Coordinates of C-alpha atoms and ligand atoms in Angstrom, one line a residue:
Chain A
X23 CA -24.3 -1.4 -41.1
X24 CA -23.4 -4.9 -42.2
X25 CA -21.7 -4.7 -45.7
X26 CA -24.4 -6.3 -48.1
X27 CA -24.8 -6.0 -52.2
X28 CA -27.3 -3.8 -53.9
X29 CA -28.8 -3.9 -57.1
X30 CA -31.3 -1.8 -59.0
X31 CA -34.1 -3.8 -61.1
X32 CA -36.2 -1.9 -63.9
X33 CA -38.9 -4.3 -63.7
X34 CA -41.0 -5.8 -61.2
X35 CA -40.3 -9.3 -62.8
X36 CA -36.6 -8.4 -62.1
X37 CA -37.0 -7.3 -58.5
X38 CA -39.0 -10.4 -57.6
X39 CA -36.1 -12.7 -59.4
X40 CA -33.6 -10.9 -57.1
X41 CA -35.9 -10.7 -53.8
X42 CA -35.8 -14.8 -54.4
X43 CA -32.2 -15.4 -53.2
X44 CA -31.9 -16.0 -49.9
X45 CA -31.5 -13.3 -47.2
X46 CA -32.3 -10.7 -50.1
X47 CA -34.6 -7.7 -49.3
X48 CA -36.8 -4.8 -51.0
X49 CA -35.6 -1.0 -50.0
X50 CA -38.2 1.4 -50.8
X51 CA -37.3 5.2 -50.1
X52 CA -35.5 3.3 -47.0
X53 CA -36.5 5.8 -44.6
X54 CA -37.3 3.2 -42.2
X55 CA -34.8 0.1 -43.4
X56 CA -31.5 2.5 -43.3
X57 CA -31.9 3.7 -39.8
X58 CA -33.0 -0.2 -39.0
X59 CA -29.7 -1.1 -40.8
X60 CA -27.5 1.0 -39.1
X61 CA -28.7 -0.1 -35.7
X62 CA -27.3 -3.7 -37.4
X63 CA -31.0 -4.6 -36.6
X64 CA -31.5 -6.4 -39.9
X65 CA -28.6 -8.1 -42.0
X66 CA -29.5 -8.7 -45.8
X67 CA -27.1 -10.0 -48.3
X68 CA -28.3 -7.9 -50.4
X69 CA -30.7 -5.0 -51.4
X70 CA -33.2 -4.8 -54.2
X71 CA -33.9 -1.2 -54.7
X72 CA -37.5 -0.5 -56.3
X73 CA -36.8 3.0 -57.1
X74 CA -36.2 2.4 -61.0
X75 CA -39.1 0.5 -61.1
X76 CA -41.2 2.9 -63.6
X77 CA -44.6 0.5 -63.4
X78 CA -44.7 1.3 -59.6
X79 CA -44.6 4.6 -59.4
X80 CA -47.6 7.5 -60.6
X81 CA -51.0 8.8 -59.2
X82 CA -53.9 8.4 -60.5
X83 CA -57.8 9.0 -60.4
X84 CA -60.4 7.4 -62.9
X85 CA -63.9 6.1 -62.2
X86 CA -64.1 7.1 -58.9
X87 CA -61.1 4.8 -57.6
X88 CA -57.7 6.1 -56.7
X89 CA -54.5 4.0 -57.8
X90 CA -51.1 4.5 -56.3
X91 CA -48.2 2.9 -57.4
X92 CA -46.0 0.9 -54.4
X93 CA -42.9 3.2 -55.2
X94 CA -45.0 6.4 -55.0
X95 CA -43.3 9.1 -52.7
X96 CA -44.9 10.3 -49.6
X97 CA -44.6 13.9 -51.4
X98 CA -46.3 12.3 -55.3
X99 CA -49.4 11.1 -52.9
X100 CA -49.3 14.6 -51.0
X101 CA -49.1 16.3 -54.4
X102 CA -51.9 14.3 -56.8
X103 CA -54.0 12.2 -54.3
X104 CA -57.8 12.8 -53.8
X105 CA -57.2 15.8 -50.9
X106 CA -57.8 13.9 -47.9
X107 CA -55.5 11.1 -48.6
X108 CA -52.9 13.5 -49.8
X109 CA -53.3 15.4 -46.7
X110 CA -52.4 12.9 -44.7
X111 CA -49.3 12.2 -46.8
X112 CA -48.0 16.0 -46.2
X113 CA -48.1 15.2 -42.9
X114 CA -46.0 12.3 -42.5
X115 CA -42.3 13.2 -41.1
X116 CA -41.0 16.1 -42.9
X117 CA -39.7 17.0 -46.6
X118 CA -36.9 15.2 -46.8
X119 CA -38.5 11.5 -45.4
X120 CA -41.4 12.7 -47.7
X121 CA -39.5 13.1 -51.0
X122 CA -37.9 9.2 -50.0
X123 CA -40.4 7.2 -48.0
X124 CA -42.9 5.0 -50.3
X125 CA -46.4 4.4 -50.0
X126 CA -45.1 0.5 -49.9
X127 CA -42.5 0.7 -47.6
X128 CA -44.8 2.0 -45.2
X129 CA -47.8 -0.8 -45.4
X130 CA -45.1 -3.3 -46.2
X131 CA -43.5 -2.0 -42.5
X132 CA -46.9 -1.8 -41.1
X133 CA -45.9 0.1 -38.0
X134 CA -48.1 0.5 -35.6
X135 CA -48.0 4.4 -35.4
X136 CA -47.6 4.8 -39.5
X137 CA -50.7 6.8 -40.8
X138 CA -51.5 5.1 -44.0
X139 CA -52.5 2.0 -42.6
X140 CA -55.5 4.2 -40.9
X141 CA -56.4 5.0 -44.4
X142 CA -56.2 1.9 -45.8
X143 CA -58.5 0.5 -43.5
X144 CA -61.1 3.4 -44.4
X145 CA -60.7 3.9 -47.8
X146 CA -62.2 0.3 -48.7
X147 CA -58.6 -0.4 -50.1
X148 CA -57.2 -3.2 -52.3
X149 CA -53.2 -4.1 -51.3
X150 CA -51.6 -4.7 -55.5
X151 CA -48.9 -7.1 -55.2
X152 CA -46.1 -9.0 -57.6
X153 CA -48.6 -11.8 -57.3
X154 CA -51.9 -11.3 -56.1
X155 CA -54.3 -8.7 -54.6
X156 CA -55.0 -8.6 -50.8
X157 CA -57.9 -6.5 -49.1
X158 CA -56.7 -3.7 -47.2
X159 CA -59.3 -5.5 -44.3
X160 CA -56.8 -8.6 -44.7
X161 CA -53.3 -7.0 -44.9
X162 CA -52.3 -5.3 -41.4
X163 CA -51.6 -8.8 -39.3
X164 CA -50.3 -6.8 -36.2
X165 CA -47.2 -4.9 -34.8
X166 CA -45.2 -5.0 -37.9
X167 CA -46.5 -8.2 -39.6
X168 CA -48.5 -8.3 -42.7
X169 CA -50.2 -10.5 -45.4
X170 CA -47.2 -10.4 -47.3
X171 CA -44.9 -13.6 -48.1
X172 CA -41.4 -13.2 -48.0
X173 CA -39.6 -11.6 -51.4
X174 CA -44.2 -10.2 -52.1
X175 CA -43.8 -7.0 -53.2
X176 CA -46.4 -4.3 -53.0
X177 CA -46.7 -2.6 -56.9
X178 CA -49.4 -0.5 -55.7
X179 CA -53.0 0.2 -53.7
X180 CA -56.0 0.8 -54.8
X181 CA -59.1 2.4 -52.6
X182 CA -62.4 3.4 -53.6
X183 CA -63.1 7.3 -53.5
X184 CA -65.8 8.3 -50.7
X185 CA -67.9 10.9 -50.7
X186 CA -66.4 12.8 -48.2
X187 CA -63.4 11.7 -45.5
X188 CA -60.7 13.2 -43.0
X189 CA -57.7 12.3 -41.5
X190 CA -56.9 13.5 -38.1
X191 CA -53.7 12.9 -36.4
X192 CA -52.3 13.8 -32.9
X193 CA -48.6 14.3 -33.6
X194 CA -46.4 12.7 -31.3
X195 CA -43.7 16.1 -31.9
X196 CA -40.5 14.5 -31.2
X197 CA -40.9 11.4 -33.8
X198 CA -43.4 12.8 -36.3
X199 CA -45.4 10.2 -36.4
X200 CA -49.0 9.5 -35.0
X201 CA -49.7 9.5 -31.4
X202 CA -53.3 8.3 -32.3
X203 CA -54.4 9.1 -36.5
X204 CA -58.3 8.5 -37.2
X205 CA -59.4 8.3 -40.9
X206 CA -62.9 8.6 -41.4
X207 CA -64.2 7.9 -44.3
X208 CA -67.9 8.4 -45.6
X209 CA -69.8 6.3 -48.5
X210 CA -73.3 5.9 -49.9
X211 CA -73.2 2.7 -48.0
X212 CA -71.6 3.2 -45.0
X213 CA -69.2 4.8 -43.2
X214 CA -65.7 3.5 -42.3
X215 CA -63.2 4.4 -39.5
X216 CA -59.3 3.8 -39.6
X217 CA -57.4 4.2 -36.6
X218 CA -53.6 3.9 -36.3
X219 CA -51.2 4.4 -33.2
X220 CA -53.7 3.1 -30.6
X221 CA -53.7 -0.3 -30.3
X222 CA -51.2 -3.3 -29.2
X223 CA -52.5 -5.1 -32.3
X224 CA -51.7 -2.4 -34.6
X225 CA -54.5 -0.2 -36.8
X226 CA -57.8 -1.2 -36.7
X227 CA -61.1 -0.3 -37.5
X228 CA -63.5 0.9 -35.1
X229 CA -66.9 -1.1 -35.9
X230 CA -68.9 0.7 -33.1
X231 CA -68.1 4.2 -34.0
X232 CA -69.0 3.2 -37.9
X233 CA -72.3 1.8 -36.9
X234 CA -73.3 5.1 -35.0
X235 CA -71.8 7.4 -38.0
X236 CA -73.4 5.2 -40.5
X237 CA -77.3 6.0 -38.5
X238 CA -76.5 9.6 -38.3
X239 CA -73.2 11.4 -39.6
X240 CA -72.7 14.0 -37.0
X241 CA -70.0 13.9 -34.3
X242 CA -73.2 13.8 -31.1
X243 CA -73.0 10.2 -32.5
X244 CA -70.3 9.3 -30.8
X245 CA -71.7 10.5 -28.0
X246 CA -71.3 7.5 -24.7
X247 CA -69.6 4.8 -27.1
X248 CA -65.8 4.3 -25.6
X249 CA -62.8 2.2 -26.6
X250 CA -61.6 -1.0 -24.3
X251 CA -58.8 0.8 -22.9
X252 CA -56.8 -2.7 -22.0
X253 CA -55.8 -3.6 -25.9
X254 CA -54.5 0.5 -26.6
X255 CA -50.9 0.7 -26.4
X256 CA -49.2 2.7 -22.9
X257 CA -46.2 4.0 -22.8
X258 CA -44.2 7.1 -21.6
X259 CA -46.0 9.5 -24.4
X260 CA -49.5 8.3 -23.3
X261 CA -50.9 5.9 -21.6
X262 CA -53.6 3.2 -22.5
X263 CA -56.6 5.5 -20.9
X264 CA -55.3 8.6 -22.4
X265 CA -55.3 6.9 -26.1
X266 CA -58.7 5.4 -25.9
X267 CA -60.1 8.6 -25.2
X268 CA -58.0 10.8 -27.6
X269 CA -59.3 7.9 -30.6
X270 CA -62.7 9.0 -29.9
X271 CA -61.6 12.9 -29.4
X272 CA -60.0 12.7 -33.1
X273 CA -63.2 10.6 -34.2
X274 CA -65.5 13.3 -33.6
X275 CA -62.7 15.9 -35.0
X276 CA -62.3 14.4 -37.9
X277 CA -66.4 13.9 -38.6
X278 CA -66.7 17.4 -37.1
X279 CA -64.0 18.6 -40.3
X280 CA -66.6 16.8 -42.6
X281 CA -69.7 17.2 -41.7
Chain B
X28 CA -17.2 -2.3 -54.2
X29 CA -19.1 -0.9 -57.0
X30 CA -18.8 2.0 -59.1
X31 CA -21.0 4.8 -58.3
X32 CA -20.8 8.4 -60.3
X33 CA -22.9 11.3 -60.1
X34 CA -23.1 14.9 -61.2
X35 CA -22.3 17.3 -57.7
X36 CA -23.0 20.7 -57.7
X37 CA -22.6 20.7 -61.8
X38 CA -19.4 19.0 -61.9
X39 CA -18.9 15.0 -62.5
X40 CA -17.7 13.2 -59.8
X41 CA -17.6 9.2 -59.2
X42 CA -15.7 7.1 -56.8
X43 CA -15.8 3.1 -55.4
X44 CA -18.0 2.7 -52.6
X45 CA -19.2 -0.4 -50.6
X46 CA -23.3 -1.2 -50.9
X47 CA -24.0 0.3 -47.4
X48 CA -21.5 3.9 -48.0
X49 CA -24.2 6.5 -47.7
X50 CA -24.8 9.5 -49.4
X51 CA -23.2 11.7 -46.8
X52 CA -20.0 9.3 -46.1
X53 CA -19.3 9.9 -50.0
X54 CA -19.9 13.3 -50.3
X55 CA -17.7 13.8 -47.2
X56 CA -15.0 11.1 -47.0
X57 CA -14.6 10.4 -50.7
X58 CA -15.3 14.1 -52.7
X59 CA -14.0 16.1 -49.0
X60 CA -17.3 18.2 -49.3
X61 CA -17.4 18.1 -45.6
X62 CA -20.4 21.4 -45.9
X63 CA -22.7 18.6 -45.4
X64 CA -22.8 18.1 -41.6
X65 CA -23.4 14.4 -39.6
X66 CA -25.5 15.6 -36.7
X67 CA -27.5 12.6 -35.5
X68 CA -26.6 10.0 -38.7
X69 CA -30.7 8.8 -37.3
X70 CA -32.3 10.8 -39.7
X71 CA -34.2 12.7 -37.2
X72 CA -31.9 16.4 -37.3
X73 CA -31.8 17.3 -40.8
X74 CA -27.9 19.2 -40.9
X75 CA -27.0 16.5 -43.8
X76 CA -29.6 18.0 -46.4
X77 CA -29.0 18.1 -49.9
X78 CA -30.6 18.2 -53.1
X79 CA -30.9 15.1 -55.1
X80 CA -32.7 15.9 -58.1
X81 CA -33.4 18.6 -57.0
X82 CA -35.0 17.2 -54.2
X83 CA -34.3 17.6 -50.4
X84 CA -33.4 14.6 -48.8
X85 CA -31.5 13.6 -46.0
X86 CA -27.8 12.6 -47.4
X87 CA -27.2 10.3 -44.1
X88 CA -30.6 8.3 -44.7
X89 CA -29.7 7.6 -48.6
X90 CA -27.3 5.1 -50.0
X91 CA -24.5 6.3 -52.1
X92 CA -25.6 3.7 -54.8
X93 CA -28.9 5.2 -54.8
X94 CA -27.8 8.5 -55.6
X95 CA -26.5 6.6 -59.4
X96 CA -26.9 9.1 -62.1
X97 CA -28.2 11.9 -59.9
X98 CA -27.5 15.5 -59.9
X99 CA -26.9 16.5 -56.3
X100 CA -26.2 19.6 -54.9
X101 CA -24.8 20.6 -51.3
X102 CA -24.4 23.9 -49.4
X103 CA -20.3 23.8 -51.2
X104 CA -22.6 24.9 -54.3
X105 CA -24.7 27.4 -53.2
X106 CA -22.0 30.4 -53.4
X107 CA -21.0 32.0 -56.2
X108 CA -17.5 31.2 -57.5
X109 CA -16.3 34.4 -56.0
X110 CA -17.4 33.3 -53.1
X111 CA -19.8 35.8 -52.8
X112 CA -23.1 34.4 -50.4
X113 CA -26.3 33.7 -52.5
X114 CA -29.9 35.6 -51.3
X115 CA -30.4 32.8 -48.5
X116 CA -26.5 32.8 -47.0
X117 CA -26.5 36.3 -47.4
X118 CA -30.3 36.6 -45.4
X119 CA -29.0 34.3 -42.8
X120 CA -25.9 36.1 -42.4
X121 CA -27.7 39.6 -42.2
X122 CA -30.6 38.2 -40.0
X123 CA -28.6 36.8 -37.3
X124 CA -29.7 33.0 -38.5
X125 CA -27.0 31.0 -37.2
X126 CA -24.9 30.7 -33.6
X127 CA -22.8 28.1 -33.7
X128 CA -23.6 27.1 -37.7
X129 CA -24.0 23.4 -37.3
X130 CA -27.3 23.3 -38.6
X131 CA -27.0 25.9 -41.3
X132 CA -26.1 24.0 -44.3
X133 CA -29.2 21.8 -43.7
X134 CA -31.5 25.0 -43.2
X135 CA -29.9 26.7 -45.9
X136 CA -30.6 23.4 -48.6
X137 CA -34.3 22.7 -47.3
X138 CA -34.9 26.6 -47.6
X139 CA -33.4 26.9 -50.9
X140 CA -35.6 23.7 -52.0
X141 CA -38.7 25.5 -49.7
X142 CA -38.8 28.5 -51.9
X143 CA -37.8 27.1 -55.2
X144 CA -41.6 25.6 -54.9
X145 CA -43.2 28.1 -52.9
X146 CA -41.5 31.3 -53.6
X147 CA -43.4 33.2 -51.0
X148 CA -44.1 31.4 -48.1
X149 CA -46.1 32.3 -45.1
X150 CA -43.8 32.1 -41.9
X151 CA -46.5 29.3 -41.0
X152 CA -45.5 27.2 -44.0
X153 CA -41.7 28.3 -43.4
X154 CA -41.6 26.6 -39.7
X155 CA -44.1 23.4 -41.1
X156 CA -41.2 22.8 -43.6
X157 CA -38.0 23.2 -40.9
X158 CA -40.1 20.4 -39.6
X159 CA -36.8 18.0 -40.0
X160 CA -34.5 20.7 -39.6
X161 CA -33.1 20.7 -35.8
X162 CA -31.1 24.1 -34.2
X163 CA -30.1 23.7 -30.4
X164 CA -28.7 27.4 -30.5
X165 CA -31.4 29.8 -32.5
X166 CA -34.1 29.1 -30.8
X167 CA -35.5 29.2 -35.0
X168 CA -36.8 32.5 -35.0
X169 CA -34.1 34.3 -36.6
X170 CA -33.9 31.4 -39.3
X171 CA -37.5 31.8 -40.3
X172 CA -36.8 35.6 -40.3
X173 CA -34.2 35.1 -42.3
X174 CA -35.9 33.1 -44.8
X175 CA -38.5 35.2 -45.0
X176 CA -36.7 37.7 -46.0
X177 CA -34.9 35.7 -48.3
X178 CA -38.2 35.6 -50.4
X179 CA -38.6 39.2 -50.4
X180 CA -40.9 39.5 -47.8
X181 CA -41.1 42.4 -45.3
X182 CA -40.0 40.8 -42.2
X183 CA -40.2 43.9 -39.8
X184 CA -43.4 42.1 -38.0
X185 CA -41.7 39.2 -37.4
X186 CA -40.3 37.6 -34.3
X187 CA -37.6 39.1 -32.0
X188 CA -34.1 39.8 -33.0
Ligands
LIG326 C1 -37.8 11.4 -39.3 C2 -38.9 10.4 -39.7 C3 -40.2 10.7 -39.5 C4 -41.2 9.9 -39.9 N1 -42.5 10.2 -39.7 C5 -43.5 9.4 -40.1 C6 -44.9 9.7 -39.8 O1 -45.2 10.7 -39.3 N2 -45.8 8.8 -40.3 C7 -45.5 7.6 -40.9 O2 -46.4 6.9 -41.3 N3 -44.2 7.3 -41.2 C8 -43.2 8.1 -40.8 N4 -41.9 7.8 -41.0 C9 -41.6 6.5 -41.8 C10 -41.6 6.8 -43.3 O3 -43.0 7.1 -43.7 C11 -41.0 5.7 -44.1 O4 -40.9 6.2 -45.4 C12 -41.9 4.4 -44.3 O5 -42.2 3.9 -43.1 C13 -41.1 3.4 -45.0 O6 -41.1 3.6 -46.4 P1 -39.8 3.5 -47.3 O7 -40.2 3.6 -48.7 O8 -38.8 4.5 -46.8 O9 -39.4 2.0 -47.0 P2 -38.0 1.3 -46.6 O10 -37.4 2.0 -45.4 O11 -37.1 1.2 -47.8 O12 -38.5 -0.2 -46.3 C14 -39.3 -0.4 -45.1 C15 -39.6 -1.9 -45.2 O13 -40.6 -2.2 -46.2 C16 -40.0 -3.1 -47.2 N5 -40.4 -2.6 -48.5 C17 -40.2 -1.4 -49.0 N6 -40.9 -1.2 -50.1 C18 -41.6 -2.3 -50.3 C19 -42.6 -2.7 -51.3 N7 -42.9 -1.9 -52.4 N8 -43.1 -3.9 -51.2 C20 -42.8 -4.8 -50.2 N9 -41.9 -4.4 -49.2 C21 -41.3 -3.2 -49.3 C22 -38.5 -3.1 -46.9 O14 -37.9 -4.4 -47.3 C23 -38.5 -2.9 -45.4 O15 -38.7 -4.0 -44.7 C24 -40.9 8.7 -40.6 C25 -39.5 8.4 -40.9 C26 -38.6 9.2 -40.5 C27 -37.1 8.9 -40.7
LIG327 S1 -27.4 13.6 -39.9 FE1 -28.9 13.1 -41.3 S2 -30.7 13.7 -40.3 FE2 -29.2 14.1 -38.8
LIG328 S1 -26.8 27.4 -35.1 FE1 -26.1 25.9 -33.7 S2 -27.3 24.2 -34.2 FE2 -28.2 25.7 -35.3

């Protein structure tokens, strides 16, 4: 790692101060900046740590919306989250990057094998920031790029409730993290499908599978509807054929595990 | 530099450190509690666990700056002042849970935090939690025996010696 200062904020208004100087950056649980920083792949002057930030932390449930604070652990979302969301958290990594890693230092990363963003996108979300709101539909821009301006920080998410939803992830075993990760998420109005680890342009939702699930919730649905294999992503633990057709194997899992 | 002090394994400890000195460089290289192992410093193997808070984490994948104020505790804190082992050391000792012992402080700090929780765990939940805990000798099955047995659970049933 390069050398570079660090500093601990109590307040949001603080951190964003701090984030302003030049070549200054966030660290969250920094289960994803500290290896990034030993491989010298990033060289801040200094770090703003958000972990004494007490307005961005806490779970909570009222009125049939969830709100998560940005510094939220992996393990406070697996332990007070609505249980399909905090199922999802319990499976990311193990204990130790789960008692670390933030809820915002994973959207804020935006990688495209990360399970919340899968979430996000079903769970009719609303990205909280220092300075404005963004729709979870807005936010993921990509492999690793986001809505966010540089110094933004995430305080927290909000995402309406459904009636019933399911995340089901293929584990890639040797990383931990989602081969392919479909959230499926069903409202009065609709139903909404998240799907991370597939694509070249990062999560996305699948509009075609919604429609079907939205006429009839039942996994014979998705019976003959298929996934354009040349945008998934191919490499040596799948390749783009094998991921299009696992999205719609853990699409009719995960409305199967519902419905 | 900065000043960073910290309560470890109940006793007060502080030193200078730079901004990028992690957690297991300090425990290691400034307090000499070298228990806590560096086995892939990529936060993938888990032998650098400790207890922050009370909390697992991965010493190699936490600034030492960030560990301000803390209580942590490492495997040097687990014995008794004798020196006599405590129920896990003592399990993994009697159940053949260790080869070489390069993992063992990290298995024996994630199970202590595992059954502080979960007191009884299934051997299921037992090998879902070693998740980030790596062993290229065991082959794991006496570890979850021994942690198993550690809770007080009959572990005649379970996996080969
Ligand atoms: C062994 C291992 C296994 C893992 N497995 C999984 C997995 O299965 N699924 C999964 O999804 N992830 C996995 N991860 C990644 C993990 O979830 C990280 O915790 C997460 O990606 C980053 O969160 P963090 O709080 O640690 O952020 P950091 O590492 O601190 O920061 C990451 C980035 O986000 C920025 N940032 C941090 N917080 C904020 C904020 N509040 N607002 C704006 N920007 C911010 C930082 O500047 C940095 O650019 C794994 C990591 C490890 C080490
Ligand atoms: S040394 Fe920390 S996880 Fe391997
Ligand atoms: S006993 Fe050798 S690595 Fe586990």
């Amino acid at each position: 790692m390069y050398e570079f200062e660090f500093e601990t904020p109590a307040t949001v208004a603080e951190a964003v101060a701090a984030l302003a100087e030049e070549e200054a950056q966030a660290l969250g649980g920094g289960q994803t900046l500290i290896p990034t920083l030993k491989q010298r792949l990033a060289m801040p002057s200094k770090l703003v740590s958000l972990a004494g930030i007490a307005e961005m932390k806490g779970v909570s449930i009222a009125d049939g919306v969830l709100t998560i604070g940005g510094g939220a652990t992996h393990a406070d979302v697996a332990a007070e989250a609505c249980p399909p969301l905090a199922a999802l958290a319990a499976g990311i990594g193990d204990p130790a990057v789960r008692n670390r890693g933030t809820i915002g230092g994973s959207l804020a990363n935006n990688d495209p094998a990360a399970d919340y963003p899968a979430a996000m996108l079903a769970l009719k979300s609303t990205i909280v920031t220092d300075r404005r709101e963004i729709a979870g539909d807005d936010f993921f821009q990509g492999l690793f790029e986001t809505a966010l301006d540089e110094g933004e920080i995430i305080t927290g998410v909000r995402c309406d409730i459904p009636e019933a939803a399911h995340y089901q992830k293929f584990d890639q075993p040797a990383s931990r993290f989602a081969l392919v990760g479909v959230f499926v998420a069903k409202y009065a109005d609709g139903v909404r499908v998240g799907v991370t680890g597939a694509s070249e342009e990062g999560a996305f939702r699948w509009r075609e599978a919604e429609a079907a699930l939205s006429a009839s919730f039942a996994p014979d649905a998705l019976e003959g509807l298929s996934l354009d294999a040349g945008s998934m992503m191919g490499d040596l633990h799948g390749s783009k054929d094998y991921r299009a057709h696992l999205v719609a194997v853990m699409t009719k899992r995960a409305v199967a595990a519902i419905s | 530099m900065a000043k960073v002090s910290m309560t470890v394994n109940g006793k007060a400890a502080s030193g200078d450190v730079e901004g990028r000195t992690l957690l297991s460089s300090f425990l290691r290289e400034e307090l000499g509690l070298t228990g806590t192992h560096v086995g892939c410093d990529t936060s993938q193997c888990g032998a650098c666990v400790v207890h922050v808070d009370g909390k697992a984490v991965k010493a190699c994948t936490m600034l030492a700056l960030e560990a301000e104020g803390t209580e942590v505790a490492t495997i040097e804190g687990q014995a008794g002042a004798d020196g006599s082992l405590n129920t896990i050391q003592q399990a993994f000792q009697d159940h053949h849970g260790l080869q070489c012992g390069f993992c063992t402080p990290g298995m024996v700090m994630s199970a202590a935090a595992l059954l502080k929780d979960n007191p009884q765990p299934s051997e299921q939940e037992v090998r879902a939690y070693l998740e980030g805990n790596l062993c290229r000798c065991t082959g794991y099955h006496n570890i979850v025996k021994a942690i198993m047995a550690a809770s007080g659970q009959d572990v005649s049933g379970i996996a080969a010696e």
